[in-house]
PDB file of C-alpha atoms in Angstrom:
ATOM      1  CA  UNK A   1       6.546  -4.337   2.367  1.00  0.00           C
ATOM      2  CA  UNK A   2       7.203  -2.313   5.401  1.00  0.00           C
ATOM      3  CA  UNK A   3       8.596   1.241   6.001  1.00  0.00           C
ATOM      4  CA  UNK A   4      10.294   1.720   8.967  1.00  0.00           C
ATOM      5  CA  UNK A   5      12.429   0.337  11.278  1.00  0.00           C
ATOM      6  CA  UNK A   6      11.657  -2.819  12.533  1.00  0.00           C
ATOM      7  CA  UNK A   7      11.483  -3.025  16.290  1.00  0.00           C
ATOM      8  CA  UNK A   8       9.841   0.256  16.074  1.00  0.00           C
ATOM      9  CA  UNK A   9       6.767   0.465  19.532  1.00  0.00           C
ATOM     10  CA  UNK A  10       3.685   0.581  17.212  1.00  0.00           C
ATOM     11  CA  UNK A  11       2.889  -0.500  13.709  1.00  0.00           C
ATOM     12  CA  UNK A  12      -0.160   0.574  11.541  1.00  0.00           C
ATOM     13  CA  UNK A  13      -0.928  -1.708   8.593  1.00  0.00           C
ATOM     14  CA  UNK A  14      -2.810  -0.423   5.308  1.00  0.00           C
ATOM     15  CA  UNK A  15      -5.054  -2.804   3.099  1.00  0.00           C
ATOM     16  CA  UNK A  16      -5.076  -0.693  -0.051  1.00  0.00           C
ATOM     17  CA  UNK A  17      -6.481  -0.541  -3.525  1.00  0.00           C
ATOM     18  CA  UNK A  18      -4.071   1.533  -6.152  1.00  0.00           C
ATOM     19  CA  UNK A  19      -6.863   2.535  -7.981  1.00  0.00           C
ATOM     20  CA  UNK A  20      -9.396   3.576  -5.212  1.00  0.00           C
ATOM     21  CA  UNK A  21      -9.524   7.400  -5.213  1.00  0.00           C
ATOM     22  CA  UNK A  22      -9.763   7.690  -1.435  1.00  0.00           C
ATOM     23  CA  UNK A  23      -6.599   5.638  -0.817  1.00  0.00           C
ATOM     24  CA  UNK A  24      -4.567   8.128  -3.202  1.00  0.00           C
ATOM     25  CA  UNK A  25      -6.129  10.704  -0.962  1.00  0.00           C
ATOM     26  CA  UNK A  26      -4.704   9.457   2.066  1.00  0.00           C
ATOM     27  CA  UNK A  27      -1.814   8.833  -0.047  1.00  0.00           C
ATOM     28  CA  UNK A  28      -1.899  12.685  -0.648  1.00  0.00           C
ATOM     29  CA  UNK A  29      -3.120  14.115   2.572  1.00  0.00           C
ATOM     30  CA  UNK A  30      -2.258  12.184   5.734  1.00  0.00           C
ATOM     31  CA  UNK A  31       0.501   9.480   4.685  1.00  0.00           C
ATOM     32  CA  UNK A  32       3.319  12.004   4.442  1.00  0.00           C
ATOM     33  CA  UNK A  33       2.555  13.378   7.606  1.00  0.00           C
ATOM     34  CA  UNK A  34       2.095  10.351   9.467  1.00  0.00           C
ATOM     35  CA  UNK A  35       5.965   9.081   7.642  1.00  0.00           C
ATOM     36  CA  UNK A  36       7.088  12.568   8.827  1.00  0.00           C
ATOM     37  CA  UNK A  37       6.201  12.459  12.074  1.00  0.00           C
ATOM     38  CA  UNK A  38       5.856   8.722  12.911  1.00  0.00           C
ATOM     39  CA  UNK A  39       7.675   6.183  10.444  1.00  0.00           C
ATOM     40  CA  UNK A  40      10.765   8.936   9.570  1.00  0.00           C
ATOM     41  CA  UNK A  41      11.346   9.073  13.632  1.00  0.00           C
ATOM     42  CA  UNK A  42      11.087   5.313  14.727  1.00  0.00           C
ATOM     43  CA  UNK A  43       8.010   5.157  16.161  1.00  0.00           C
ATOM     44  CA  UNK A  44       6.108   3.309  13.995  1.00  0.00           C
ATOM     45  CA  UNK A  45       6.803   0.561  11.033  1.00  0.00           C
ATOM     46  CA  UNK A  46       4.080   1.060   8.492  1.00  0.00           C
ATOM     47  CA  UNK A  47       3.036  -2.040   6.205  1.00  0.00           C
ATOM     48  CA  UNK A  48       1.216  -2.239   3.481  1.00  0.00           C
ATOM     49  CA  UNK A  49      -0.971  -5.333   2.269  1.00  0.00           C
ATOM     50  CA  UNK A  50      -3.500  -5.195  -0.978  1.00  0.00           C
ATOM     51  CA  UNK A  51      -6.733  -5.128  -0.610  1.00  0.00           C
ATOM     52  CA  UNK A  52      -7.965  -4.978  -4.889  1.00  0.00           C
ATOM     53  CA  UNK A  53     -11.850  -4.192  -5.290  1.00  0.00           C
ATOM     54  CA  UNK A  54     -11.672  -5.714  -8.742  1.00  0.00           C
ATOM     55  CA  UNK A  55     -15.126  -5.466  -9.264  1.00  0.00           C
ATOM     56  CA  UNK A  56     -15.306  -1.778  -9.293  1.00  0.00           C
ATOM     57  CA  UNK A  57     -11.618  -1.106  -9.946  1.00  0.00           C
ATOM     58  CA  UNK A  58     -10.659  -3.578 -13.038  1.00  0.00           C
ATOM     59  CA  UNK A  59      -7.022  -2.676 -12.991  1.00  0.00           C
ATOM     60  CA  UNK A  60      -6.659  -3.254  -9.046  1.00  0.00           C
ATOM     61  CA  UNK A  61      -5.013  -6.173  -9.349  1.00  0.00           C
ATOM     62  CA  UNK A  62      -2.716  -6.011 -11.685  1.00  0.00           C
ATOM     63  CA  UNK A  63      -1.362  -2.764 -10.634  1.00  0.00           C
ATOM     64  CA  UNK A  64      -1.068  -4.634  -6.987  1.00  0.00           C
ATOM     65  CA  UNK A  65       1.006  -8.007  -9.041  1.00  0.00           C
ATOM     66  CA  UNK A  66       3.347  -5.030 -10.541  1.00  0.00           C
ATOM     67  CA  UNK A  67       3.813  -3.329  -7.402  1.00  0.00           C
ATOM     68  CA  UNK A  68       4.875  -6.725  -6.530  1.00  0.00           C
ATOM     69  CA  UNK A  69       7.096  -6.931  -9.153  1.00  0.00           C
ATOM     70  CA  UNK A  70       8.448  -4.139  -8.218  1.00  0.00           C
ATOM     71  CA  UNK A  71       8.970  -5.114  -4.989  1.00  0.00           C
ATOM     72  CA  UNK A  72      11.150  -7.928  -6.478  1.00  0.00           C
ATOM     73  CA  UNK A  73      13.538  -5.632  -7.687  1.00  0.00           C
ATOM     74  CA  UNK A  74      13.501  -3.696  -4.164  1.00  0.00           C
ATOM     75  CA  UNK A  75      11.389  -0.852  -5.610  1.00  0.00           C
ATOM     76  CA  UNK A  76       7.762  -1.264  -4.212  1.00  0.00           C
ATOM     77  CA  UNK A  77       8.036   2.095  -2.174  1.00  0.00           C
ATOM     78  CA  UNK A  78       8.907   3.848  -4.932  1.00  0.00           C
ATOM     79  CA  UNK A  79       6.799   2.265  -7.694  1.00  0.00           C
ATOM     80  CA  UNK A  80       3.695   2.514  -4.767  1.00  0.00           C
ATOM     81  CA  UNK A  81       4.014   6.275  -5.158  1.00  0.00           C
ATOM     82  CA  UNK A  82       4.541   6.371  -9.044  1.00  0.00           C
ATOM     83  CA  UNK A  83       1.174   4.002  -9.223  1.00  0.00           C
ATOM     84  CA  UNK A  84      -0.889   6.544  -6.736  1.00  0.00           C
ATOM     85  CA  UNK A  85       1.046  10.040  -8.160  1.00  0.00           C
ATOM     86  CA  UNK A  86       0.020   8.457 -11.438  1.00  0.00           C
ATOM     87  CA  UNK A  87      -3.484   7.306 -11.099  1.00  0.00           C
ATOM     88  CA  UNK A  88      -5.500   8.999 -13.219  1.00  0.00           C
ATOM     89  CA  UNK A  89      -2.882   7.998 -15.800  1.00  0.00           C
ATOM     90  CA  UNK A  90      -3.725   4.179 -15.806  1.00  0.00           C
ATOM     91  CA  UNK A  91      -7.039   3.800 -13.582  1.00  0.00           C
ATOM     92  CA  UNK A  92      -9.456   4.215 -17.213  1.00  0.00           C
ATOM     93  CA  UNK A  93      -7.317   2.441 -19.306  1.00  0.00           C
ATOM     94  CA  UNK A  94      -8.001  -1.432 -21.476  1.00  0.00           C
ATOM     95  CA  UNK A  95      -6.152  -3.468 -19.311  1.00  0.00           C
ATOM     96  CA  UNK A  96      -3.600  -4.530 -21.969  1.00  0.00           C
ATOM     97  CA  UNK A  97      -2.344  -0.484 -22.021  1.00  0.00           C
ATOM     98  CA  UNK A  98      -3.175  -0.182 -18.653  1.00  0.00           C
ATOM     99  CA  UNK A  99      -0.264  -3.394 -17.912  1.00  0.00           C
ATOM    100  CA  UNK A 100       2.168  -0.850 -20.690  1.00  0.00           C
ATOM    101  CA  UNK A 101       1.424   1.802 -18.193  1.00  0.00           C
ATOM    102  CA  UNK A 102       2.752  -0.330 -15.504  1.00  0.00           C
ATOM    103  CA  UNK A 103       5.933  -1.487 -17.712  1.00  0.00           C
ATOM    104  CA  UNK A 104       6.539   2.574 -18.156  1.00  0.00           C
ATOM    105  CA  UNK A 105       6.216   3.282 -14.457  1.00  0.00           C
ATOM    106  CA  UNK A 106       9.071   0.652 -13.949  1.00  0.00           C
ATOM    107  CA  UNK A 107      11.338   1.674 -16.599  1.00  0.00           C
ATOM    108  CA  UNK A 108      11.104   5.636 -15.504  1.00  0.00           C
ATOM    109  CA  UNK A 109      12.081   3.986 -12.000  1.00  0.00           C
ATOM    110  CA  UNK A 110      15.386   2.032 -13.095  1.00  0.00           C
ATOM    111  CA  UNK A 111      13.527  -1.392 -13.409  1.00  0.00           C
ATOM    112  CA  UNK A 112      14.977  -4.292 -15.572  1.00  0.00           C
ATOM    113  CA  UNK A 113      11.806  -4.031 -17.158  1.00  0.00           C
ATOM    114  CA  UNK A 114      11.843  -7.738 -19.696  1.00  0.00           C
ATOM    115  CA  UNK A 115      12.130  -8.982 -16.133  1.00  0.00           C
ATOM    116  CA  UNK A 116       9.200  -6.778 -14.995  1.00  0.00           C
ATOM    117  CA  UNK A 117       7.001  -7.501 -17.747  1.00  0.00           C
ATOM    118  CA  UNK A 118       7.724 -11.236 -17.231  1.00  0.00           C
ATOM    119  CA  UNK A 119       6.646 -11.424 -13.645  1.00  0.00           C
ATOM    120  CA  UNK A 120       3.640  -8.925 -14.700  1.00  0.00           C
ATOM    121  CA  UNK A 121       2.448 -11.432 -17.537  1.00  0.00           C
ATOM    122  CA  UNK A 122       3.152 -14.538 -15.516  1.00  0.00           C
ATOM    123  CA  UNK A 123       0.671 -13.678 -12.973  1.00  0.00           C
ATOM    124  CA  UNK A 124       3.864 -14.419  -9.998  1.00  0.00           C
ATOM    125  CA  UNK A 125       1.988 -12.757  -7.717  1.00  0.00           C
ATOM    126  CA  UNK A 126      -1.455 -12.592  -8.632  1.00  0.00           C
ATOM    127  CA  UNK A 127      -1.866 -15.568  -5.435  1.00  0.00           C
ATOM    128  CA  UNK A 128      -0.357 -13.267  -3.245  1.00  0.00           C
ATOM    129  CA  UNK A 129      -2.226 -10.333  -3.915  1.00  0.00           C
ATOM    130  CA  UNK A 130      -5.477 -12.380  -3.780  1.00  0.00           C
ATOM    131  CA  UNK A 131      -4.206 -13.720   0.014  1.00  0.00           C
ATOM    132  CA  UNK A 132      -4.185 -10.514   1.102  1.00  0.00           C
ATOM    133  CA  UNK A 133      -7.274  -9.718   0.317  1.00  0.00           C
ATOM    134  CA  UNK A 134      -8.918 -12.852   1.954  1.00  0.00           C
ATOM    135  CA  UNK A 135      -6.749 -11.709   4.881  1.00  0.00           C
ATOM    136  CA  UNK A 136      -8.088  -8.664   5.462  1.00  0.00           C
ATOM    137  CA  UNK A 137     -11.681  -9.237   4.680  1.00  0.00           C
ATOM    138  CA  UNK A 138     -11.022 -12.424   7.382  1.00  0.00           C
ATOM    139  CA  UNK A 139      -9.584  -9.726   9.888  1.00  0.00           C
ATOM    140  CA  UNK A 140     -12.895  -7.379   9.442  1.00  0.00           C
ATOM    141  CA  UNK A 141     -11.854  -5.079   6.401  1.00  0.00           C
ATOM    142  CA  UNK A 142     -14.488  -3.920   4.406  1.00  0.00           C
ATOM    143  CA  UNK A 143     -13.120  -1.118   2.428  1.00  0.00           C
ATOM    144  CA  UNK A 144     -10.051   0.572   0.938  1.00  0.00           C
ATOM    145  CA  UNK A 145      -8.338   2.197   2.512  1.00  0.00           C
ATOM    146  CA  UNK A 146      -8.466  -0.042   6.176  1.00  0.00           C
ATOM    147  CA  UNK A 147      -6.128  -0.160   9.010  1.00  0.00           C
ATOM    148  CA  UNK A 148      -4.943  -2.020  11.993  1.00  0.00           C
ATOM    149  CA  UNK A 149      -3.143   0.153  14.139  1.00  0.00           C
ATOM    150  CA  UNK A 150      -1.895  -1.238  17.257  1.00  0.00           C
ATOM    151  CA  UNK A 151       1.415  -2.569  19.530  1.00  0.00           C
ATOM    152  CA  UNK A 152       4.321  -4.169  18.046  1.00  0.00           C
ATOM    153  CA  UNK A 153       5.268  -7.500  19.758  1.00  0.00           C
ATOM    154  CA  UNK A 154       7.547  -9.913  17.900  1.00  0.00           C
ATOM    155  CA  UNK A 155       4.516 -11.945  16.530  1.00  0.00           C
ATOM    156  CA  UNK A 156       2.410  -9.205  14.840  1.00  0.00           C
ATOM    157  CA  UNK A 157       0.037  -6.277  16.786  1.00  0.00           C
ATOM    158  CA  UNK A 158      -1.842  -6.232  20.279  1.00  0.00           C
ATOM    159  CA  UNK A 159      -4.245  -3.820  21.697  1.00  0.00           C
ATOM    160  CA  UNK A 160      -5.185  -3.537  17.914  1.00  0.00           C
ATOM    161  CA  UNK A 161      -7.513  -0.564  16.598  1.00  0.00           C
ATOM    162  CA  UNK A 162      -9.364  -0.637  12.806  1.00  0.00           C
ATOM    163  CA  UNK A 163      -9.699   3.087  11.153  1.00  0.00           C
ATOM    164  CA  UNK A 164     -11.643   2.518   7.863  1.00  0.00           C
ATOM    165  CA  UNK A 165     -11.630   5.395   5.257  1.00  0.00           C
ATOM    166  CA  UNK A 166      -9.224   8.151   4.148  1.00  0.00           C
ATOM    167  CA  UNK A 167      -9.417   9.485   7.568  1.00  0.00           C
ATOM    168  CA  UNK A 168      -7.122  13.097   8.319  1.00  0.00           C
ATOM    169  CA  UNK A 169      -3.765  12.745   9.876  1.00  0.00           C
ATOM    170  CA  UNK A 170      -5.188  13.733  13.153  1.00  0.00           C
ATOM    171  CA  UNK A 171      -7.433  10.585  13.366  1.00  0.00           C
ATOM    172  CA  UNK A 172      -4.122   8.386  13.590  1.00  0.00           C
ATOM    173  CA  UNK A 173      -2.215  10.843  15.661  1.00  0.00           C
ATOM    174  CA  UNK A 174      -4.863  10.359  18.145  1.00  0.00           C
ATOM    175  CA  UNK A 175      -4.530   6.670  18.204  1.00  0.00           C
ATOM    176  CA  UNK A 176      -1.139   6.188  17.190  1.00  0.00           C
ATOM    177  CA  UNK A 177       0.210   8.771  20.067  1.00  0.00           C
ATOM    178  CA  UNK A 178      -2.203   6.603  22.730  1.00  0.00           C
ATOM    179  CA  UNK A 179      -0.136   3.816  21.372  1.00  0.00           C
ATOM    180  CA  UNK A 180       2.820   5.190  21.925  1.00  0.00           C
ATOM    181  CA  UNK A 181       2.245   5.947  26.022  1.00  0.00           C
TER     182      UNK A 181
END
């Protein structure tokens, strides 16, 4: 999914974890500013691609199949925030109440959610999720949150930079305003 308009000069993409506490600080601290000042003005399109450390974060992946799911139903923006606003909500649970949690979160948004829970159970997306993790752990990723941050061309990013870590706003301002010269 991607935030922003399309032939916008530089584009920043985020592997992320829903349940990894320094992703929902970024989430918190530097993403608004960065949509403020960056996505909200053209200037850069802003993607986001999973990146589930299941081993230490056991409801990772589902909660990146039912922001999938979401997606579906052209709601993975807002069901992105309702999973990170809402994280200490679901991040403990069993996964069976954890996967209820997810259901709620997509009712409270408007979601058909028998459809929802259908393409939650089903595991749709569950090959999708896991591609983008091979993805970014192919590209050099090696922890949540990660970035690419470079030049938009019509086949993906050049002159490419990797930011690892909940980094402040002013770490991408630097790079994305060098970008944007």
């Amino acid at each position: 999914p991607i935030l922003g308009k399309s032939n916008a000069k530089v584009t920043v993409i985020e592997f992320s974890d829903f349940q990894c506490p320094f992703c929902k600080a970024l989430f918190d601290d530097s993403l608004p500013q960065i949509k403020k000042d960056y996505v909200d003005t053209g200037k850069v399109k802003f993607a986001y691609r999973h990146y589930p450390l299941a081993t230490i974060h056991p409801n990772a992946q589902k909660a990146a199949e039912a922001s999938e799911c979401a997606n579906e139903q052209d709601k993975f923006w807002e069901y992105h925030d309702q999973l990170f606003i809402n994280q200490d909500g679901w991040e403990a649970l069993e996964s069976t109440t954890a996967q209820a949690k997810f259901t709620e979160y997509a009712g409270s948004l408007g979601l058909d959610t028998a459809k929802f829970d259908e393409c939650l159970t089903s595991g749709k997306f569950a090959d999708d999720v896991s591609k983008d993790l091979s993805d970014g752990t192919a590209a050099g990723v090696n922890g949540t949150p990660g970035f690419f941050i470079g030049k938009s061309t019509p086949n993906g990013i050049i002159d490419g930079t990797i930011v690892t870590g909940a980094q402040p706003f002013s770490a991408f301002k630097v790079i994305i305003d060098e970008m944007l010269k």
